Short mmCIF file of C-alpha atoms in Angstrom, two decimals:
data_model
loop_
_atom_site.label_atom_id
_atom_site.label_comp_id
_atom_site.label_asym_id
_atom_site.label_seq_id
_atom_site.Cartn_x
_atom_site.Cartn_y
_atom_site.Cartn_z
CA MET A 221 124.07 152.50 143.12
CA ILE A 222 126.95 154.72 142.54
CA GLY A 223 129.02 153.23 145.22
CA ARG A 224 128.51 149.66 143.64
CA LEU A 225 129.37 150.56 140.57
CA LEU A 226 132.93 152.65 141.13
CA ALA A 227 133.81 149.55 143.13
CA LEU A 228 133.01 147.23 140.16
CA ILE A 229 134.76 149.80 137.85
CA ARG A 230 138.05 149.71 139.87
CA LYS A 231 137.79 146.02 140.32
CA GLU A 232 137.54 145.87 136.50
CA ALA A 233 140.66 147.95 136.13
CA LEU A 234 142.55 146.21 138.47
CA ALA A 235 141.54 142.51 136.48
CA ILE A 236 142.90 144.36 133.13
CA ARG A 237 145.96 145.73 134.61
CA ASN A 238 146.82 142.78 136.54
CA ASP A 239 146.50 140.63 133.11
CA LYS A 240 149.75 141.53 131.54
CA LYS A 241 149.81 139.44 128.89
CA SER A 242 145.89 140.81 127.59
CA LEU A 243 146.95 144.54 128.37
CA PHE A 244 150.36 144.07 126.50
CA VAL A 245 148.07 142.67 123.42
CA VAL A 246 145.74 145.68 123.18
CA ILE A 247 148.20 148.22 123.91
CA VAL A 248 151.40 147.50 122.31
CA PRO A 249 151.03 145.90 119.01
CA PRO A 250 148.52 148.28 117.93
CA LEU A 251 150.87 151.22 118.11
CA ILE A 252 153.57 149.23 116.32
CA GLN A 253 150.92 148.09 113.54
CA VAL A 254 150.28 152.50 113.15
CA LEU A 255 154.11 152.63 112.65
CA MET A 256 154.00 149.60 110.45
CA PHE A 257 150.76 150.32 108.44
CA SER A 258 151.54 153.86 108.16
CA PHE A 259 154.49 152.95 105.75
CA ALA A 260 153.00 149.40 104.03
CA ALA A 261 149.29 150.12 103.20
CA THR A 262 150.08 152.54 100.02
CA LEU A 263 148.59 152.88 97.01
CA GLU A 264 151.40 154.86 95.82
CA ILE A 265 153.91 152.98 92.76
CA LYS A 266 156.98 154.12 93.09
CA HIS A 267 159.24 151.02 91.58
CA ILE A 268 157.66 149.52 88.39
CA ASP A 269 159.74 147.04 86.64
CA LEU A 270 159.20 147.72 82.97
CA ALA A 271 160.30 145.75 79.67
CA VAL A 272 160.78 147.21 76.04
CA PHE A 273 160.48 145.77 73.11
CA ASP A 274 161.80 147.73 70.24
CA GLN A 275 161.18 146.96 67.30
CA ASP A 276 161.54 150.36 65.86
CA GLY A 277 165.30 150.69 66.71
CA THR A 278 165.33 154.60 65.70
CA HIS A 279 166.65 157.47 67.61
CA THR A 280 163.19 158.35 68.82
CA SER A 281 162.48 155.12 70.20
CA GLN A 282 165.98 155.49 71.94
CA GLU A 283 165.10 158.82 73.55
CA LEU A 284 161.51 157.42 74.57
CA ILE A 285 163.26 154.89 76.51
CA GLN A 286 165.85 157.22 78.07
CA ASN A 287 162.55 159.28 79.23
CA LEU A 288 161.31 155.95 80.79
CA LYS A 289 164.64 155.43 82.54
CA GLY A 290 164.90 158.80 83.95
CA SER A 291 161.39 158.22 85.50
CA ALA A 292 161.10 158.23 89.16
CA TYR A 293 158.33 155.30 89.02
CA ILE A 294 160.47 153.31 86.98
CA GLN A 295 162.40 150.98 89.70
CA LYS A 296 164.05 148.26 86.46
CA LEU A 297 163.89 148.79 82.45
CA VAL A 298 164.82 145.75 80.79
CA ARG A 299 165.25 145.14 77.19
CA VAL A 300 163.86 142.04 75.18
CA GLY A 301 163.82 140.84 71.53
CA ASN A 302 161.23 139.00 70.73
CA ASN A 303 158.06 137.68 72.35
CA HIS A 304 159.23 134.79 74.12
CA GLU A 305 160.93 136.82 76.47
CA ILE A 306 157.88 139.02 77.07
CA SER A 307 155.81 135.78 78.10
CA GLU A 308 158.40 134.34 79.99
CA LEU A 309 158.89 137.91 82.22
CA ILE A 310 155.26 138.16 82.63
CA ASN A 311 154.39 134.87 83.61
CA THR A 312 157.17 134.61 86.35
CA GLN A 313 156.06 138.35 87.71
CA GLN A 314 159.55 139.75 87.00
CA VAL A 315 158.04 142.85 85.43
CA LEU A 316 155.20 144.09 85.53
CA ALA A 317 154.53 145.65 82.02
CA VAL A 318 155.86 145.48 78.87
CA LEU A 319 156.00 148.58 76.28
CA VAL A 320 156.31 147.14 72.52
CA ILE A 321 157.29 150.10 70.14
CA PRO A 322 156.54 149.21 66.59
CA ASN A 323 158.30 149.40 63.76
CA GLY A 324 158.01 152.91 61.96
CA PHE A 325 157.44 154.44 65.27
CA GLY A 326 159.61 157.14 64.65
CA LYS A 327 158.18 158.19 61.29
CA GLU A 328 154.41 158.20 62.71
CA VAL A 329 155.80 160.67 65.85
CA LEU A 330 156.40 162.81 63.01
CA ASN A 331 153.10 162.46 61.04
CA ALA A 332 151.34 162.60 64.84
CA LYS A 333 150.00 159.06 64.40
CA ALA A 334 152.27 156.78 66.80
CA ASN A 335 150.73 153.99 68.57
CA VAL A 336 152.79 151.65 71.00
CA GLN A 337 151.50 148.42 72.99
CA LEU A 338 151.12 148.41 76.48
CA LEU A 339 151.34 144.84 78.06
CA LEU A 340 150.36 144.63 81.69
CA ASP A 341 150.23 141.52 84.55
CA GLY A 342 146.36 141.48 84.92
CA ARG A 343 147.45 139.10 88.03
CA ARG A 344 148.01 142.65 90.13
CA SER A 345 145.11 144.50 88.72
CA ASN A 346 145.08 147.65 91.27
CA THR A 347 148.62 147.64 90.98
CA ALA A 348 148.23 147.19 86.74
CA GLN A 349 145.82 149.88 86.53
CA ILE A 350 147.57 152.83 88.42
CA ALA A 351 150.94 151.70 86.57
CA GLU A 352 148.87 152.08 83.59
CA GLY A 353 148.13 155.34 83.99
CA TYR A 354 152.04 156.54 85.00
CA LEU A 355 153.69 154.74 81.64
CA SER A 356 150.55 156.53 79.65
CA SER A 357 151.14 160.08 81.01
CA ILE A 358 154.96 159.74 79.95
CA VAL A 359 154.30 158.54 76.53
CA GLN A 360 152.06 161.10 76.04
CA THR A 361 154.48 163.64 77.40
CA PHE A 362 156.98 162.44 74.85
CA PHE A 363 154.83 162.15 72.31
CA LEU A 364 153.26 165.84 72.58
CA SER A 365 157.12 167.28 72.73
CA LYS A 366 158.13 165.60 69.24
CA GLN A 367 155.07 168.11 67.95
CA PRO A 368 155.88 171.34 65.92
CA VAL A 369 153.26 173.17 67.11
CA THR A 370 151.13 171.94 70.34
CA ARG A 371 147.76 172.43 70.48
CA ALA A 372 146.88 170.50 73.65
CA VAL A 373 145.03 171.87 76.20
CA THR A 374 146.90 172.18 79.46
CA ILE A 375 145.07 171.12 82.57
CA GLN A 376 145.99 173.18 85.89
CA THR A 377 145.17 170.63 88.82
CA ARG A 378 144.60 170.90 92.39
CA PHE A 379 143.57 168.65 94.87
CA PHE A 380 141.48 169.89 97.96
CA PHE A 381 142.28 168.96 101.49
CA ASN A 382 145.60 167.14 100.32
CA PRO A 383 147.06 169.16 98.22
CA ASN A 384 150.37 166.77 98.03
CA LEU A 385 148.68 163.92 97.79
CA SER A 386 150.37 162.53 100.86
CA ASN A 387 149.50 158.71 101.63
CA PHE A 388 150.11 159.42 105.24
CA TRP A 389 147.25 162.11 105.16
CA TRP A 390 144.68 159.25 103.79
CA ILE A 391 145.85 156.20 105.56
CA VAL A 392 146.95 157.32 109.57
CA PRO A 393 143.46 159.03 109.74
CA ASN A 394 142.01 155.32 108.82
CA LEU A 395 143.86 153.38 111.28
CA PHE A 396 143.49 156.02 114.04
CA GLY A 397 139.55 154.53 113.59
CA SER A 398 140.41 151.02 112.64
CA ILE A 399 143.31 150.50 115.65
CA THR A 400 140.71 152.10 117.93
CA MET A 401 138.21 150.21 116.98
CA ILE A 402 140.33 146.66 117.33
CA VAL A 403 141.53 147.97 120.88
CA ALA A 404 137.87 148.75 122.53
CA MET A 405 136.46 145.29 121.17
CA LEU A 406 139.46 143.28 122.14
CA LEU A 407 138.94 144.59 125.74
CA THR A 408 135.13 144.35 126.03
CA ALA A 409 135.17 140.72 124.25
CA LEU A 410 137.84 139.70 127.20
CA SER A 411 135.75 141.19 130.00
CA ILE A 412 133.19 139.01 130.62
CA ALA A 413 134.79 136.01 129.31
CA ARG A 414 137.76 136.53 131.57
CA GLU A 415 135.39 136.27 134.46
CA ARG A 416 134.25 132.97 133.48
CA GLU A 417 137.78 130.94 133.03
CA LEU A 418 138.87 132.47 136.81
CA GLY A 419 135.77 131.40 138.31
CA THR A 420 134.65 134.71 139.62
CA PHE A 421 131.56 135.43 137.29
CA ASP A 422 129.06 133.66 139.56
CA GLN A 423 130.55 135.94 142.03
CA ILE A 424 129.40 139.05 140.67
CA LEU A 425 126.16 137.36 139.73
CA VAL A 426 125.14 136.92 143.58
CA SER A 427 126.36 140.40 144.42
CA PRO A 428 123.67 143.34 144.65
CA LEU A 429 124.52 144.59 141.47
CA ARG A 430 122.01 144.45 138.58
CA PRO A 431 123.06 143.40 135.13
CA PHE A 432 122.76 147.05 133.49
CA GLU A 433 125.68 147.88 136.24
CA ILE A 434 127.44 144.77 135.57
CA LEU A 435 127.65 145.81 131.90
CA VAL A 436 128.71 149.39 132.65
CA GLY A 437 131.10 148.52 135.16
CA LYS A 438 132.62 146.58 132.21
CA LEU A 439 132.01 149.23 129.64
CA VAL A 440 133.85 152.06 131.53
CA PRO A 441 137.58 150.68 132.13
CA ALA A 442 137.76 149.49 128.09
CA LEU A 443 136.26 152.95 127.05
CA LEU A 444 139.17 154.86 129.14
CA ILE A 445 141.73 152.64 127.97
CA SER A 446 140.70 153.08 124.49
CA MET A 447 140.58 156.80 124.86
CA LEU A 448 144.27 156.79 125.94
CA GLU A 449 145.48 154.63 123.09
CA SER A 450 143.59 157.11 120.68
CA ILE A 451 145.45 159.88 122.23
CA LEU A 452 148.65 158.24 121.61
CA ILE A 453 147.50 157.65 117.83
CA LEU A 454 146.65 160.91 117.57
CA LEU A 455 149.91 162.23 118.79
CA PHE A 456 152.00 159.60 116.43
CA ALA A 457 149.94 161.00 113.19
CA ILE A 458 150.28 165.23 113.84
CA TYR A 459 153.86 165.01 115.07
CA LEU A 460 155.42 161.90 113.67
CA PHE A 461 153.69 161.50 110.03
CA GLY A 462 152.47 165.58 109.82
CA VAL A 463 148.85 164.82 109.42
CA PRO A 464 147.27 168.54 110.11
CA LEU A 465 144.45 168.78 112.27
CA MET A 466 142.29 171.18 110.98
CA GLY A 467 139.20 170.63 112.90
CA SER A 468 138.06 171.01 116.47
CA LEU A 469 139.08 168.30 119.29
CA THR A 470 135.77 168.18 120.50
CA ILE A 471 134.21 167.17 117.63
CA LEU A 472 136.55 164.74 117.04
CA TYR A 473 136.56 163.34 120.60
CA THR A 474 132.59 163.08 121.07
CA GLY A 475 132.95 161.24 117.87
CA VAL A 476 135.37 158.98 119.31
CA ILE A 477 133.38 158.35 122.46
CA VAL A 478 130.25 157.99 120.82
CA PHE A 479 132.26 155.39 118.47
CA LEU A 480 133.93 153.46 121.16
CA PHE A 481 130.54 153.10 123.08
CA SER A 482 129.15 151.45 119.76
CA ILE A 483 131.80 149.48 119.61
CA SER A 484 132.39 148.12 123.14
CA GLY A 485 128.33 147.14 123.40
CA ILE A 486 129.25 144.86 120.23
CA GLY A 487 132.27 143.74 122.34
CA LEU A 488 130.35 143.11 125.27
CA PHE A 489 127.55 140.97 123.39
CA ILE A 490 130.74 138.93 122.08
CA SER A 491 132.23 138.49 125.43
CA ALA A 492 128.22 137.38 127.01
CA ILE A 493 128.19 134.52 124.81
CA SER A 494 131.45 133.19 125.01
CA ASN A 495 132.63 130.81 127.39
CA THR A 496 136.99 131.45 127.08
CA GLN A 497 138.81 134.09 126.06
CA GLN A 498 139.86 132.57 122.76
CA GLN A 499 136.22 131.82 121.78
CA ALA A 500 135.86 135.89 122.44
CA ILE A 501 139.15 137.06 120.49
CA LEU A 502 137.70 134.44 117.64
CA GLY A 503 134.32 135.99 117.52
CA SER A 504 136.02 139.68 117.62
CA PHE A 505 137.68 138.91 114.23
CA VAL A 506 134.17 137.68 112.75
CA PHE A 507 133.09 141.24 113.18
CA LEU A 508 136.18 143.14 112.77
CA LEU A 509 137.01 141.67 109.38
CA PRO A 510 133.87 142.54 107.65
CA SER A 511 133.74 145.98 109.35
CA ILE A 512 137.05 147.27 108.02
CA LEU A 513 135.70 145.82 104.53
CA LEU A 514 132.53 147.46 104.45
CA SER A 515 133.58 150.88 106.27
CA GLY A 516 135.26 152.32 103.03
CA PHE A 517 139.07 151.72 104.52
CA ALA A 518 140.32 150.29 101.73
CA THR A 519 137.57 150.82 98.93
CA PRO A 520 134.83 153.57 98.27
CA ILE A 521 131.50 152.30 99.06
CA GLU A 522 130.27 153.61 95.95
CA ASN A 523 132.35 150.97 94.17
CA MET A 524 130.58 147.82 95.83
CA PRO A 525 127.50 146.12 94.97
CA SER A 526 124.11 147.71 95.17
CA TRP A 527 123.15 145.01 96.85
CA LEU A 528 125.94 145.32 99.64
CA GLN A 529 125.84 149.48 100.00
CA PRO A 530 122.92 149.24 102.62
CA LEU A 531 124.54 146.93 105.03
CA THR A 532 127.30 149.34 105.35
CA ALA A 533 124.68 151.56 107.19
CA LEU A 534 125.03 148.90 109.98
CA THR A 535 129.15 149.69 110.21
CA PRO A 536 129.83 152.29 112.97
CA LEU A 537 133.45 152.11 111.63
CA LYS A 538 132.04 153.84 108.19
CA TYR A 539 130.37 157.10 109.81
CA TYR A 540 133.68 157.34 112.25
CA LEU A 541 136.16 157.48 109.29
CA ILE A 542 134.22 159.56 107.69
CA LEU A 543 134.16 162.08 110.88
CA ILE A 544 137.79 161.57 111.47
CA LYS A 545 139.56 162.44 107.98
CA GLY A 546 136.50 165.58 108.24
CA VAL A 547 137.92 166.40 111.28
CA PHE A 548 141.91 165.94 109.98
CA LEU A 549 141.56 167.34 107.07
CA LYS A 550 138.59 169.57 106.33
CA ASP A 551 137.40 171.16 109.63
CA ILE A 552 133.79 169.95 109.25
CA SER A 553 131.08 171.52 111.74
CA TRP A 554 128.75 170.54 114.27
CA GLU A 555 125.91 170.58 111.75
CA ILE A 556 127.88 167.97 109.64
CA ALA A 557 129.61 166.30 112.63
CA TRP A 558 125.91 165.32 114.01
CA THR A 559 124.73 163.13 111.15
CA LEU A 560 127.49 161.10 111.48
CA ILE A 561 127.69 160.90 115.57
CA VAL A 562 123.81 160.15 115.67
CA PRO A 563 124.13 156.83 113.77
CA MET A 564 127.11 155.51 115.82
CA PHE A 565 125.08 156.30 119.13
CA PHE A 566 121.86 154.79 117.44
CA LEU A 567 124.11 151.62 116.73
CA GLY A 568 125.65 151.38 120.36
CA ILE A 569 122.07 151.75 121.92
CA VAL A 570 121.03 148.60 119.73
CA PHE A 571 124.27 147.12 120.43
CA MET A 572 124.12 147.50 124.22
CA SER A 573 120.49 146.38 124.25
CA ILE A 574 121.06 143.21 122.43
CA THR A 575 123.73 142.58 124.87
CA MET A 576 121.51 143.16 127.89
CA ILE A 577 119.04 140.80 126.51
CA PHE A 578 121.58 137.99 126.38
CA PHE A 579 123.58 139.08 129.70
CA ARG A 580 120.22 138.60 131.00
CA ARG A 581 119.74 135.03 129.40
CA ARG A 582 123.20 133.88 130.13
CA SER A 583 122.85 135.11 133.72
CA ARG A 584 120.00 133.01 134.79
#
């Protein structure tokens, strides 16, 4: 059995190596995506286009405008003179926000009762909410600086696990998980479909190999290549983006192996029901997009509707991302790691069992 299995693994590895186009697609683009998405996928807002409608025209309002101009978050500040200009700028998305300083603002500041109006483009809801926080902070700081006696409470803020709120520390571990998943999925999804297209699948079926051995032979090379890809991404994360690795490499790669096993089970299932590589690729993306959305990659699971949250438990990427960020930033223990590794392993067993059933039916 071992000899037959090793021969099939060697054959599959050679098939992957000789399929230059597919190998290029699953190796090179993911590495490029790590570089691109690490800079592109950010929730930071550093370039706000702001318009100001100064109805007060006093020294105090001008001082506030200068404070806004000097902020690192403001890219462009435009002065407007009427409501029509405000509507035009927002409708054409030339500005994200408009600050309206009403008449009497200078006097109200001295009386500690000043009000301003902030108009934001709701079409860019997430960006608008973040910009509102930045602009409100600037206005509040300016207001407090004008009070003769400041009795405001000073809040000393400290951020655990990411003290500088570096975007790379958040996005790169997430990309480590999602891109590794894509590589493993595509490699396994193409494996059996490739055999059908080349006409060699029937030859494997009439060989002494049993269905379980065939699946294992398809699984192992994909796991090894995906592991290699994950090592390259790990090196990028540590040495290029400066993400700290606080935890154990043993915990990390135990999680990587179990996660790749669970994802490969899904990839082999897609491959088993696909007749062509094109069908396999399309089938992979039917799974990949919902998996990324339900994993908590971009939005917290707690913010999802209550009826949708239980479905996230069926997504191996959910546990994998928690594990990765825990190892990178928190130095989690084995006790915590097992609570994430075991569900991934269980899902992998379920997916492989379903794949075995469909593979046997398609092989008859």
